[in-house]
Amino acid sequence: MDSLDSIDLVLTEQEIKFLKELKKRKIPFLVVGVSAAILQGAPLATQDLDIWFKKLSDPKIVKAVKKAGGAYVSTIIGMMNPPQFVGKGFEFLDIVTHPGGLDSFEKEYKHAIEIKTHGMALKVLPLDRIIKSKKEANRPKDKMALPALEATMATLRFLKKKKK
Amino acid sequence: MESIVKQVQRLKHVYTQANRVYLTNKNIDRHFIVQTIFCLQRTPNERLKHGLLRFHRSRFNRTRN
């Protein structure tokens, strides 16, 4: 089909291992943001995979990231650094702490959709909720993503109706 | 590799569907509708391949940690 066919691994080895560890340890998390939209068919591009955890202070997360060869750096008072993962292969995995415009994690998790990739089922924030969150964030990059997200939403709705 | 005939058939199918979506949503950009339909034909793994810019890492040369 195209030149990307020769690439097998899309996520880094460490990311895959980490996500599998999270699932193994039953740590609730959601894939959010543009990467979640891409998984649902949105014609967009991004660098990061954004993850929203139910409870970031869950010690099982630290164990999972360690097992995958990385480390977790929490916010340090006075430094204003966002919590993040560090280590080889973790450069593009972002932690989302307060996604704007959304309900509680529990509520969003309940309505999340499951998408299978890399041999695992990932819980993903549905498109309509991504649009809501992008509208709330309203940064230039969010505004830029909206036309493509809305087109994807309209297309999915149309195809769903047609199926019925 | 997909044959030329198959490619043309697929293109026809995509644009026909895109037009139908557009006719019911004229406020939406037709280009994005077409692109979405192409994306929907891919598996989630393939969608990530196309959507994650990390394969162009050398071009962006982004390092953070």
Tab-separated table of C-alpha atoms in Angstrom:
chain	number	residue	atom	x	y	z
A	1	MET	CA	0.000	0.000	0.000
A	2	ASP	CA	2.588	2.565	0.994
A	3	SER	CA	6.057	3.061	2.358
A	4	LEU	CA	4.863	2.797	5.950
A	5	ASP	CA	3.971	-0.852	5.386
A	6	SER	CA	7.478	-1.939	6.272
A	7	ILE	CA	7.200	-0.525	9.801
A	8	ASP	CA	5.938	-3.115	12.286
A	9	LEU	CA	6.129	-1.364	15.616
A	10	VAL	CA	4.182	1.841	15.863
A	11	LEU	CA	4.535	2.413	19.564
A	12	THR	CA	7.938	1.994	21.144
A	13	GLU	CA	8.790	-1.355	22.697
A	14	GLN	CA	8.790	0.320	26.112
A	15	GLU	CA	5.382	1.910	25.549
A	16	ILE	CA	3.870	-1.418	24.556
A	17	LYS	CA	5.409	-3.138	27.568
A	18	PHE	CA	4.204	-0.360	29.862
A	19	LEU	CA	0.644	-0.392	28.522
A	20	LYS	CA	0.549	-4.170	28.861
A	21	GLU	CA	1.840	-3.897	32.435
A	22	LEU	CA	-0.894	-1.362	33.229
A	23	LYS	CA	-3.492	-3.749	31.904
A	24	LYS	CA	-1.976	-6.715	33.713
A	25	ARG	CA	-2.052	-4.797	36.990
A	26	LYS	CA	-5.622	-3.623	36.296
A	27	ILE	CA	-4.696	0.049	36.523
A	28	PRO	CA	-7.544	2.103	35.020
A	29	PHE	CA	-6.383	4.519	32.331
A	30	LEU	CA	-7.722	6.149	29.194
A	31	VAL	CA	-6.059	7.138	25.942
A	32	VAL	CA	-7.152	10.717	25.300
A	33	GLY	CA	-6.342	13.605	22.956
A	34	VAL	CA	-5.419	13.489	19.291
A	35	SER	CA	-3.883	10.008	19.490
A	36	ALA	CA	-7.257	8.723	20.737
A	37	ALA	CA	-8.934	10.492	17.815
A	38	ILE	CA	-6.459	8.970	15.347
A	39	LEU	CA	-7.301	5.496	16.645
A	40	GLN	CA	-10.940	6.253	15.787
A	41	GLY	CA	-10.115	7.373	12.255
A	42	ALA	CA	-9.447	11.107	12.534
A	43	PRO	CA	-7.080	12.354	9.812
A	44	LEU	CA	-4.758	14.158	12.192
A	45	ALA	CA	-1.163	13.940	13.273
A	46	THR	CA	0.515	14.158	16.649
A	47	GLN	CA	3.690	13.083	18.380
A	48	ASP	CA	2.439	12.058	21.771
A	49	LEU	CA	0.248	9.385	23.214
A	50	ASP	CA	-1.767	11.049	25.993
A	51	ILE	CA	-2.750	8.948	28.972
A	52	TRP	CA	-5.234	9.877	31.693
A	53	PHE	CA	-5.041	7.788	34.872
A	54	LYS	CA	-7.814	7.316	37.375
A	55	LYS	CA	-5.387	7.775	40.250
A	56	LEU	CA	-1.938	9.036	39.375
A	57	SER	CA	-0.724	8.357	42.906
A	58	ASP	CA	-1.395	4.640	42.453
A	59	PRO	CA	1.936	2.943	43.383
A	60	LYS	CA	1.205	0.253	40.806
A	61	ILE	CA	1.904	2.814	38.054
A	62	VAL	CA	5.475	3.278	39.302
A	63	LYS	CA	5.938	-0.507	39.371
A	64	ALA	CA	4.573	-0.830	35.828
A	65	VAL	CA	6.834	1.869	34.406
A	66	LYS	CA	9.860	0.380	36.190
A	67	LYS	CA	9.088	-3.020	34.736
A	68	ALA	CA	9.026	-1.441	31.261
A	69	GLY	CA	12.424	0.165	31.815
A	70	GLY	CA	11.418	3.736	32.629
A	71	ALA	CA	10.772	5.900	35.647
A	72	TYR	CA	8.065	8.224	36.890
A	73	VAL	CA	8.801	11.817	37.904
A	74	SER	CA	6.043	13.450	39.899
A	75	THR	CA	5.471	17.186	40.236
A	76	ILE	CA	8.158	18.710	42.418
A	77	ILE	CA	6.938	21.587	44.579
A	78	GLY	CA	8.490	24.817	43.380
A	79	MET	CA	9.532	23.385	40.026
A	80	MET	CA	6.107	23.391	38.400
A	81	ASN	CA	7.097	20.406	36.256
A	82	PRO	CA	4.218	18.312	35.031
A	83	PRO	CA	4.264	14.669	36.138
A	84	GLN	CA	5.941	12.599	33.459
A	85	PHE	CA	7.623	9.377	32.502
A	86	VAL	CA	11.283	9.358	31.630
A	87	GLY	CA	13.630	6.883	30.024
A	88	LYS	CA	14.331	5.479	26.587
A	89	GLY	CA	11.118	4.895	24.662
A	90	PHE	CA	9.024	7.032	26.999
A	91	GLU	CA	9.736	10.371	25.316
A	92	PHE	CA	6.354	10.524	23.639
A	93	LEU	CA	4.112	9.246	26.388
A	94	ASP	CA	2.334	12.126	28.111
A	95	ILE	CA	0.360	12.166	31.324
A	96	VAL	CA	-2.842	14.184	31.269
A	97	THR	CA	-3.889	15.316	34.713
A	98	HIS	CA	-6.961	17.516	34.211
A	99	PRO	CA	-8.534	17.237	30.766
A	100	GLY	CA	-10.815	20.237	30.377
A	101	GLY	CA	-14.548	20.028	29.672
A	102	LEU	CA	-14.893	16.416	30.774
A	103	ASP	CA	-16.694	14.629	33.587
A	104	SER	CA	-14.958	12.600	36.271
A	105	PHE	CA	-12.605	9.824	35.199
A	106	GLU	CA	-15.103	7.206	36.371
A	107	LYS	CA	-17.880	8.637	34.228
A	108	GLU	CA	-15.726	8.990	31.131
A	109	TYR	CA	-14.230	5.527	31.636
A	110	LYS	CA	-17.701	4.015	31.720
A	111	HIS	CA	-18.447	5.400	28.259
A	112	ALA	CA	-15.004	4.807	26.781
A	113	ILE	CA	-14.660	2.659	23.701
A	114	GLU	CA	-12.251	-0.235	23.321
A	115	ILE	CA	-9.854	-0.372	20.416
A	116	LYS	CA	-7.541	-3.296	19.769
A	117	THR	CA	-3.998	-2.511	18.745
A	118	HIS	CA	-0.598	-4.047	19.448
A	119	GLY	CA	-2.266	-7.149	20.839
A	120	MET	CA	-4.204	-5.359	23.569
A	121	ALA	CA	-7.534	-3.609	23.969
A	122	LEU	CA	-7.085	0.048	24.903
A	123	LYS	CA	-9.824	2.117	26.512
A	124	VAL	CA	-10.136	5.258	24.425
A	125	LEU	CA	-12.050	8.494	24.984
A	126	PRO	CA	-14.860	8.709	22.379
A	127	LEU	CA	-14.654	11.351	19.665
A	128	ASP	CA	-17.520	13.499	20.931
A	129	ARG	CA	-15.766	13.776	24.300
A	130	ILE	CA	-12.439	14.620	22.633
A	131	ILE	CA	-14.217	17.407	20.737
A	132	LYS	CA	-15.747	18.675	23.995
A	133	SER	CA	-12.348	18.694	25.673
A	134	LYS	CA	-10.667	20.430	22.704
A	135	LYS	CA	-13.362	23.117	22.661
A	136	GLU	CA	-12.833	23.716	26.350
A	137	ALA	CA	-9.027	23.864	26.078
A	138	ASN	CA	-9.373	26.283	23.136
A	139	ARG	CA	-5.621	26.632	22.516
A	140	PRO	CA	-4.552	27.380	18.929
A	141	LYS	CA	-3.624	23.704	18.384
A	142	ASP	CA	-7.023	22.592	19.686
A	143	LYS	CA	-8.832	24.999	17.386
A	144	MET	CA	-6.808	23.675	14.454
A	145	ALA	CA	-7.791	20.078	15.198
A	146	LEU	CA	-11.535	20.772	15.460
A	147	PRO	CA	-12.523	20.789	11.749
A	148	ALA	CA	-10.942	17.352	11.213
A	149	LEU	CA	-12.461	15.992	14.439
A	150	GLU	CA	-15.912	17.253	13.496
A	151	ALA	CA	-15.620	15.771	10.010
A	152	THR	CA	-14.668	12.418	11.531
A	153	MET	CA	-17.622	12.592	13.903
A	154	ALA	CA	-20.020	13.388	11.040
A	155	THR	CA	-18.586	10.579	8.894
A	156	LEU	CA	-18.816	8.009	11.688
A	157	ARG	CA	-22.397	9.032	12.454
A	158	PHE	CA	-23.320	8.760	8.770
A	159	LEU	CA	-21.743	5.322	8.386
A	160	LYS	CA	-23.387	4.087	11.594
A	161	LYS	CA	-26.804	5.231	10.393
A	162	LYS	CA	-26.210	3.565	7.037
A	163	LYS	CA	-25.379	0.271	8.755
A	164	LYS	CA	-28.717	0.330	10.602
B	1	MET	CA	0.438	-4.322	-3.683
B	2	GLU	CA	-3.087	-3.287	-4.618
B	3	SER	CA	-3.767	-3.403	-8.378
B	4	ILE	CA	-4.525	-0.181	-10.275
B	5	VAL	CA	-8.077	-1.384	-10.973
B	6	LYS	CA	-8.668	-2.042	-7.291
B	7	GLN	CA	-7.193	1.337	-6.383
B	8	VAL	CA	-9.537	3.102	-8.786
B	9	GLN	CA	-12.503	1.167	-7.420
B	10	ARG	CA	-11.512	2.088	-3.893
B	11	LEU	CA	-11.135	5.763	-4.822
B	12	LYS	CA	-14.576	5.759	-6.433
B	13	HIS	CA	-16.068	4.188	-3.341
B	14	VAL	CA	-14.369	6.674	-1.001
B	15	TYR	CA	-15.424	9.750	-2.979
B	16	THR	CA	-18.987	8.514	-3.437
B	17	GLN	CA	-19.297	7.946	0.282
B	18	ALA	CA	-17.629	11.280	1.068
B	19	ASN	CA	-20.114	13.095	-1.155
B	20	ARG	CA	-22.994	11.441	0.645
B	21	VAL	CA	-21.622	12.498	4.015
B	22	TYR	CA	-21.000	16.004	2.704
B	23	LEU	CA	-24.548	16.351	1.364
B	24	THR	CA	-25.915	15.737	4.842
B	25	ASN	CA	-23.279	17.918	6.552
B	26	LYS	CA	-22.515	20.834	4.278
B	27	ASN	CA	-20.875	22.819	7.043
B	28	ILE	CA	-18.117	20.213	7.283
B	29	ASP	CA	-14.956	20.378	5.206
B	30	ARG	CA	-15.199	17.839	2.378
B	31	HIS	CA	-11.444	17.287	2.364
B	32	PHE	CA	-11.503	16.054	5.957
B	33	ILE	CA	-14.421	13.765	5.196
B	34	VAL	CA	-12.438	12.120	2.380
B	35	GLN	CA	-9.373	11.802	4.597
B	36	THR	CA	-11.472	10.281	7.393
B	37	ILE	CA	-12.898	7.641	5.070
B	38	PHE	CA	-9.393	6.718	3.965
B	39	CYS	CA	-8.351	6.500	7.623
B	40	LEU	CA	-11.334	4.313	8.475
B	41	GLN	CA	-10.198	1.765	5.895
B	42	ARG	CA	-7.032	1.234	7.920
B	43	THR	CA	-6.637	-0.874	11.040
B	44	PRO	CA	-6.068	1.024	14.329
B	45	ASN	CA	-2.399	0.063	14.113
B	46	GLU	CA	-2.125	1.510	10.607
B	47	ARG	CA	-3.947	4.656	11.731
B	48	LEU	CA	-1.321	5.168	14.399
B	49	LYS	CA	1.406	4.608	11.815
B	50	HIS	CA	0.044	7.425	9.723
B	51	GLY	CA	-0.938	9.675	12.590
B	52	LEU	CA	2.003	9.496	14.929
B	53	LEU	CA	4.690	11.855	13.756
B	54	ARG	CA	7.372	9.893	15.529
B	55	PHE	CA	8.423	8.172	12.326
B	56	HIS	CA	9.666	11.490	11.144
B	57	ARG	CA	11.640	11.867	14.337
B	58	SER	CA	14.887	12.527	12.501
B	59	ARG	CA	13.195	15.361	10.643
B	60	PHE	CA	11.847	16.932	13.796
B	61	ASN	CA	14.797	15.840	15.875
B	62	ARG	CA	12.845	16.181	19.054
B	63	THR	CA	14.382	15.023	22.299
B	64	ARG	CA	12.868	15.815	25.583
B	65	ASN	CA	14.360	13.658	28.308
